[in-house]
mmCIF file of C-alpha atoms in Angstrom:
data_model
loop_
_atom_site.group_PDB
_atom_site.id
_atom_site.type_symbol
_atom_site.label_atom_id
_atom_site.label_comp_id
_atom_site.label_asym_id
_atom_site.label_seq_id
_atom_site.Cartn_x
_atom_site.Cartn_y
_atom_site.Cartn_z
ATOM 1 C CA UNK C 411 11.001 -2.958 -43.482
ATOM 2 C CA UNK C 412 12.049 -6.371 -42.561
ATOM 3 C CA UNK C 413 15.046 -5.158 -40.275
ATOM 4 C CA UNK C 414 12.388 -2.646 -38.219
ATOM 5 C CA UNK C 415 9.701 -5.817 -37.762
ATOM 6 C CA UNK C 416 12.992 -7.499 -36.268
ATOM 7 C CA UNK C 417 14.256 -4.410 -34.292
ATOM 8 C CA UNK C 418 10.437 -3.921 -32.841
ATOM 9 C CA UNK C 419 9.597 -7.760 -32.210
ATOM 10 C CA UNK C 420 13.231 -7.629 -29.804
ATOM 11 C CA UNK C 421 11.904 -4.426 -28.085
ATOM 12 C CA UNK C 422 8.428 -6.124 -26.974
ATOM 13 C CA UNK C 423 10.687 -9.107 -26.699
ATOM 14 C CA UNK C 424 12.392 -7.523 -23.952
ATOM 15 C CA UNK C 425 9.700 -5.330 -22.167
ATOM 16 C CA UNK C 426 7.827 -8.793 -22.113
ATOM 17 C CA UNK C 427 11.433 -10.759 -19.925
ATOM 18 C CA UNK C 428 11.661 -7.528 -17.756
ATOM 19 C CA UNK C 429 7.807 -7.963 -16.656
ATOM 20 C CA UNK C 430 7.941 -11.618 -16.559
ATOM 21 C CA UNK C 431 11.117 -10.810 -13.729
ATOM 22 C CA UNK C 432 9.575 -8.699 -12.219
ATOM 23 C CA UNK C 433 6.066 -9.105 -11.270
ATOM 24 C CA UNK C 434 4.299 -5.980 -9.767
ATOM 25 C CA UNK C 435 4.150 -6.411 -6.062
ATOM 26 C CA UNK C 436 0.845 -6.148 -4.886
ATOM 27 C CA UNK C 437 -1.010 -5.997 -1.627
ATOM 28 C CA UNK C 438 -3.840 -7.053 0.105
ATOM 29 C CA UNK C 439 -5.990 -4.911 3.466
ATOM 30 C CA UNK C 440 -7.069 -7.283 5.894
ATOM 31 C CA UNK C 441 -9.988 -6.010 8.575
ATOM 32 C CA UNK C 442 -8.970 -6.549 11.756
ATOM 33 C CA UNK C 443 -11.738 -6.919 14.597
ATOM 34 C CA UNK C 444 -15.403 -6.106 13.748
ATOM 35 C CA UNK C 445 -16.498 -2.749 12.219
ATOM 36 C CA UNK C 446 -19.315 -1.266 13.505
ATOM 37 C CA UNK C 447 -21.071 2.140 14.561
ATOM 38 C CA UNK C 448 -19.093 3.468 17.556
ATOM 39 C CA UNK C 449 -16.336 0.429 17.428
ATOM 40 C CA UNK C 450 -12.470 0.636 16.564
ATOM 41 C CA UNK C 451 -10.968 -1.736 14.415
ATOM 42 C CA UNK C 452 -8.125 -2.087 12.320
ATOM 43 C CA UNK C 453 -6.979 -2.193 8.462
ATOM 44 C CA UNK C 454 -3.736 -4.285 7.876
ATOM 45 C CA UNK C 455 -2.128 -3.356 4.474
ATOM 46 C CA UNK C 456 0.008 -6.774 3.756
ATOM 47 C CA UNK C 457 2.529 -7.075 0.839
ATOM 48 C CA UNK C 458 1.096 -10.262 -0.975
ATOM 49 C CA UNK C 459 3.487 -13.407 -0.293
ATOM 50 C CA UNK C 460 3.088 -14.327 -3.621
ATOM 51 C CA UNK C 461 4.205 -10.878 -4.969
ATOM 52 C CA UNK C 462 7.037 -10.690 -2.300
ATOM 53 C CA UNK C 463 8.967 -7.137 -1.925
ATOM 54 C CA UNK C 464 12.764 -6.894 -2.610
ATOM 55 C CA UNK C 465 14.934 -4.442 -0.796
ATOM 56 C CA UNK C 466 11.892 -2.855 0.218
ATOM 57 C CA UNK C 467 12.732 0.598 2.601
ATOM 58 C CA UNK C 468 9.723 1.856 3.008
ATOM 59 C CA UNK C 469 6.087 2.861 1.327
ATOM 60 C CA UNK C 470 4.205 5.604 1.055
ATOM 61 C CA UNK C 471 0.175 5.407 -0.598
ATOM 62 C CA UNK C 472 -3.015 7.789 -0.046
ATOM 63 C CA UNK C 473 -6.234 5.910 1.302
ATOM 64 C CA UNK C 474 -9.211 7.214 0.402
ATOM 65 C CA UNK C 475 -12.634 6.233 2.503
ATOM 66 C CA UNK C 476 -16.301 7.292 2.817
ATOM 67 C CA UNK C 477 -16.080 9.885 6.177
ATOM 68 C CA UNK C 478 -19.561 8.910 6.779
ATOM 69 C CA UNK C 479 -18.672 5.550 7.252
ATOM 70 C CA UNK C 480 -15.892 5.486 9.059
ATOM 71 C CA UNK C 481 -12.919 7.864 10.755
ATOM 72 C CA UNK C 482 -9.407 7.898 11.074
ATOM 73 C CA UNK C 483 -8.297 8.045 15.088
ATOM 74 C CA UNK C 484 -4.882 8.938 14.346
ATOM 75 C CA UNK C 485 -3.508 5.716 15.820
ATOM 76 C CA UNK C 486 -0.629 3.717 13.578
ATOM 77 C CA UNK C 487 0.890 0.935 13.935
ATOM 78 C CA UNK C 488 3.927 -0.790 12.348
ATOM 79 C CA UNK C 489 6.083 -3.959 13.382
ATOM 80 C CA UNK C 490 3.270 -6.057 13.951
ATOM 81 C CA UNK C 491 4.979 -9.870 13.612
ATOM 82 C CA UNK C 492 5.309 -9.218 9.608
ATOM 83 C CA UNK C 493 8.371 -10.275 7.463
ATOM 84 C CA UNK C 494 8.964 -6.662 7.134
ATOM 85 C CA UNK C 495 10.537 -3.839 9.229
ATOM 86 C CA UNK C 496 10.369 -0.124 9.866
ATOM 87 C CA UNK C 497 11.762 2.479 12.210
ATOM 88 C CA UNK C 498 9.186 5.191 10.928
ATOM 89 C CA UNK C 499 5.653 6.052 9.693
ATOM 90 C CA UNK C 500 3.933 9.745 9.513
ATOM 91 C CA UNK C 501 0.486 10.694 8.309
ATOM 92 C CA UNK C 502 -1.191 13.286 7.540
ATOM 93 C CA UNK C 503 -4.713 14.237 5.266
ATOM 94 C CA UNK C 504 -3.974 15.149 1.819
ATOM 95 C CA UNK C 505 -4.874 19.367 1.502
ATOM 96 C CA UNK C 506 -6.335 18.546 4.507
ATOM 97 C CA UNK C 507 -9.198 16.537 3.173
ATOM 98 C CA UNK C 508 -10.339 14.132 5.905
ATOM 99 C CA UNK C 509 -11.415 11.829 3.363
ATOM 100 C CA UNK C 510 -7.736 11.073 1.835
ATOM 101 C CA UNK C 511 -5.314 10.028 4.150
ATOM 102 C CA UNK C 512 -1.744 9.964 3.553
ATOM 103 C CA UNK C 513 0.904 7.138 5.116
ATOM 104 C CA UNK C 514 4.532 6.626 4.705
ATOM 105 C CA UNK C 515 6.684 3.881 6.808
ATOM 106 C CA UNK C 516 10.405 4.291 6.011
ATOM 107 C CA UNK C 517 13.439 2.276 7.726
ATOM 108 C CA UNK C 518 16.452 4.695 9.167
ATOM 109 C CA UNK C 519 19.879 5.573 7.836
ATOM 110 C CA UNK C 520 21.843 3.446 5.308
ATOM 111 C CA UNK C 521 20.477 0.285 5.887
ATOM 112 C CA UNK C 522 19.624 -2.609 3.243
ATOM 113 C CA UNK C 523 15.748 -3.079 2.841
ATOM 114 C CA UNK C 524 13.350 -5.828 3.857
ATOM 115 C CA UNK C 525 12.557 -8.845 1.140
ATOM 116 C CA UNK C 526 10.031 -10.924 1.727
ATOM 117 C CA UNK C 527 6.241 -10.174 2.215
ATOM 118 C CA UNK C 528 3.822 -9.486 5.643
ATOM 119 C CA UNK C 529 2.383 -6.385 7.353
ATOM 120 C CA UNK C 530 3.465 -3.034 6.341
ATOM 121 C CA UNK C 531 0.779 -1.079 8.507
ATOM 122 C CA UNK C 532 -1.900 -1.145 10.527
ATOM 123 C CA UNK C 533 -4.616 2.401 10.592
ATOM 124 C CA UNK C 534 -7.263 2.075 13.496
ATOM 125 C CA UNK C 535 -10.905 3.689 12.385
ATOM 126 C CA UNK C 536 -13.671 3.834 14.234
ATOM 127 C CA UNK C 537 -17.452 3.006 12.669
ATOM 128 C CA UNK C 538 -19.763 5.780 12.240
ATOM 129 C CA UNK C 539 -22.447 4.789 10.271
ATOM 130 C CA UNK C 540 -23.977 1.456 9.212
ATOM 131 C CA UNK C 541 -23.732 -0.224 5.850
ATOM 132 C CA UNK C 542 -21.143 -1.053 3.055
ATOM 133 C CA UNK C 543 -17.928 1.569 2.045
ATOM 134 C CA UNK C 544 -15.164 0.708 0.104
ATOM 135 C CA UNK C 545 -11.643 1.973 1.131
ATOM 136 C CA UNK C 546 -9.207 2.425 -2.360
ATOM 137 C CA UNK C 547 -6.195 3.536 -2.905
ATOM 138 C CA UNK C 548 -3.636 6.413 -4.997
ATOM 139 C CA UNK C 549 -0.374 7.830 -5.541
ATOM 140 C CA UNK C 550 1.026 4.467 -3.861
ATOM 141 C CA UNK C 551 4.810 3.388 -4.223
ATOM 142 C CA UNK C 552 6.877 1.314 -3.021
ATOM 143 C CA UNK C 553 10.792 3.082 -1.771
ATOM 144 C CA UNK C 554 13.959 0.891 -1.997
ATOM 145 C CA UNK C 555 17.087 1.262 -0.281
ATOM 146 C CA UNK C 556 18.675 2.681 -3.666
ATOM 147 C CA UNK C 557 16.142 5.581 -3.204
ATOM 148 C CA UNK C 558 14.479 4.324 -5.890
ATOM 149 C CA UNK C 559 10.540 4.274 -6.286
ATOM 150 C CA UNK C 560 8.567 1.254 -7.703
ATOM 151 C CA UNK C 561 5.042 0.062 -8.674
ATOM 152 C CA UNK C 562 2.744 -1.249 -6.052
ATOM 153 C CA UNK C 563 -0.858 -2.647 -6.574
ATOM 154 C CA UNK C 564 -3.252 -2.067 -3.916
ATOM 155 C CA UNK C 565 -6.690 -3.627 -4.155
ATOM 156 C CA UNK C 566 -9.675 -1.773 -2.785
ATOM 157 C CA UNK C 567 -11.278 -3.017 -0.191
ATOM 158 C CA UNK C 568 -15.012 -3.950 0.786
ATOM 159 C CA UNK C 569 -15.891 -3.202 4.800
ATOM 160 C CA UNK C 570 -18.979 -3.599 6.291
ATOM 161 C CA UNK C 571 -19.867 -1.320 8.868
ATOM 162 C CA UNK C 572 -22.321 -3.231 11.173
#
């Protein structure tokens, strides 16, 4: 019994060093320009500086929003003065439900990945109706130049529709 307490406190032992180097990378979604009924504006989804990427190739996440709130236009926009770099993004609605948009940015050919934090992506919406929706997120990832995937944290976000 003694030998398996040892064996088990090394295990969490080492699960608890692995987290500690590496912290999940999170993000933040800035609101760029003023939402309101009729008016385009922007959300910015930022790698945290304090949770900087490593080697980071590209991202893909679904963003979910209220449709009576707000609309996709279909712009996208990457390379915006951030830390990080891509060559690519697509989109697309998830089973075609308008409500749960899909984005992926990806760098090109066999090429190291960014570190460092900043703008991944920007998503223009337009307002449609007054009031308070939250924008969340699923199935997000980060992609390294490996072709590895790893964790990403991505906060929901408050907008005010005005």
């Amino acid at each position: 019994p003694m030998k398996r307490a040892w064996i088990q406190f090394a295990i969490l032992a080492l699960v608890a060093v692995g987290a500690a180097c590496n912290p999940p990378i999170e993000t933040d979604v800035e609101v760029i320009g003023t939402p309101g009924v009729g008016q385009s504006f922007y959300l910015a989804v930022k790698i945290d500086p304090d949770t900087p990427a490593e080697d980071a190739y590209g991202s893909c996440f679904d963003l979910l929003y209220d449709t009576a709130k707000m609309s996709f236009t279909g712009t996208v926009q990457i390379n915006q003065g951030s830390g990080l770099s891509f060559d690519y993004e697509t989109h697309n609605y998830r089973n075609g439900q308008t409500d749960q948009l899909v984005v992926c940015v990806s760098k090109e050919g066999q090429v190291a990945g960014d570190n460092g934090s900043g703008e991944m992506v920007r998503l223009q919406f337009q307002g449609v109706a007054s009031g308070w929706t939250t924008v969340s997120f699923d199935e997000q990832y980060l992609v390294y130049s490996t072709g590895n995937n790893g964790p990403i944290e991505m906060s929901d976000k408050s907008v005010n529709i005005q």
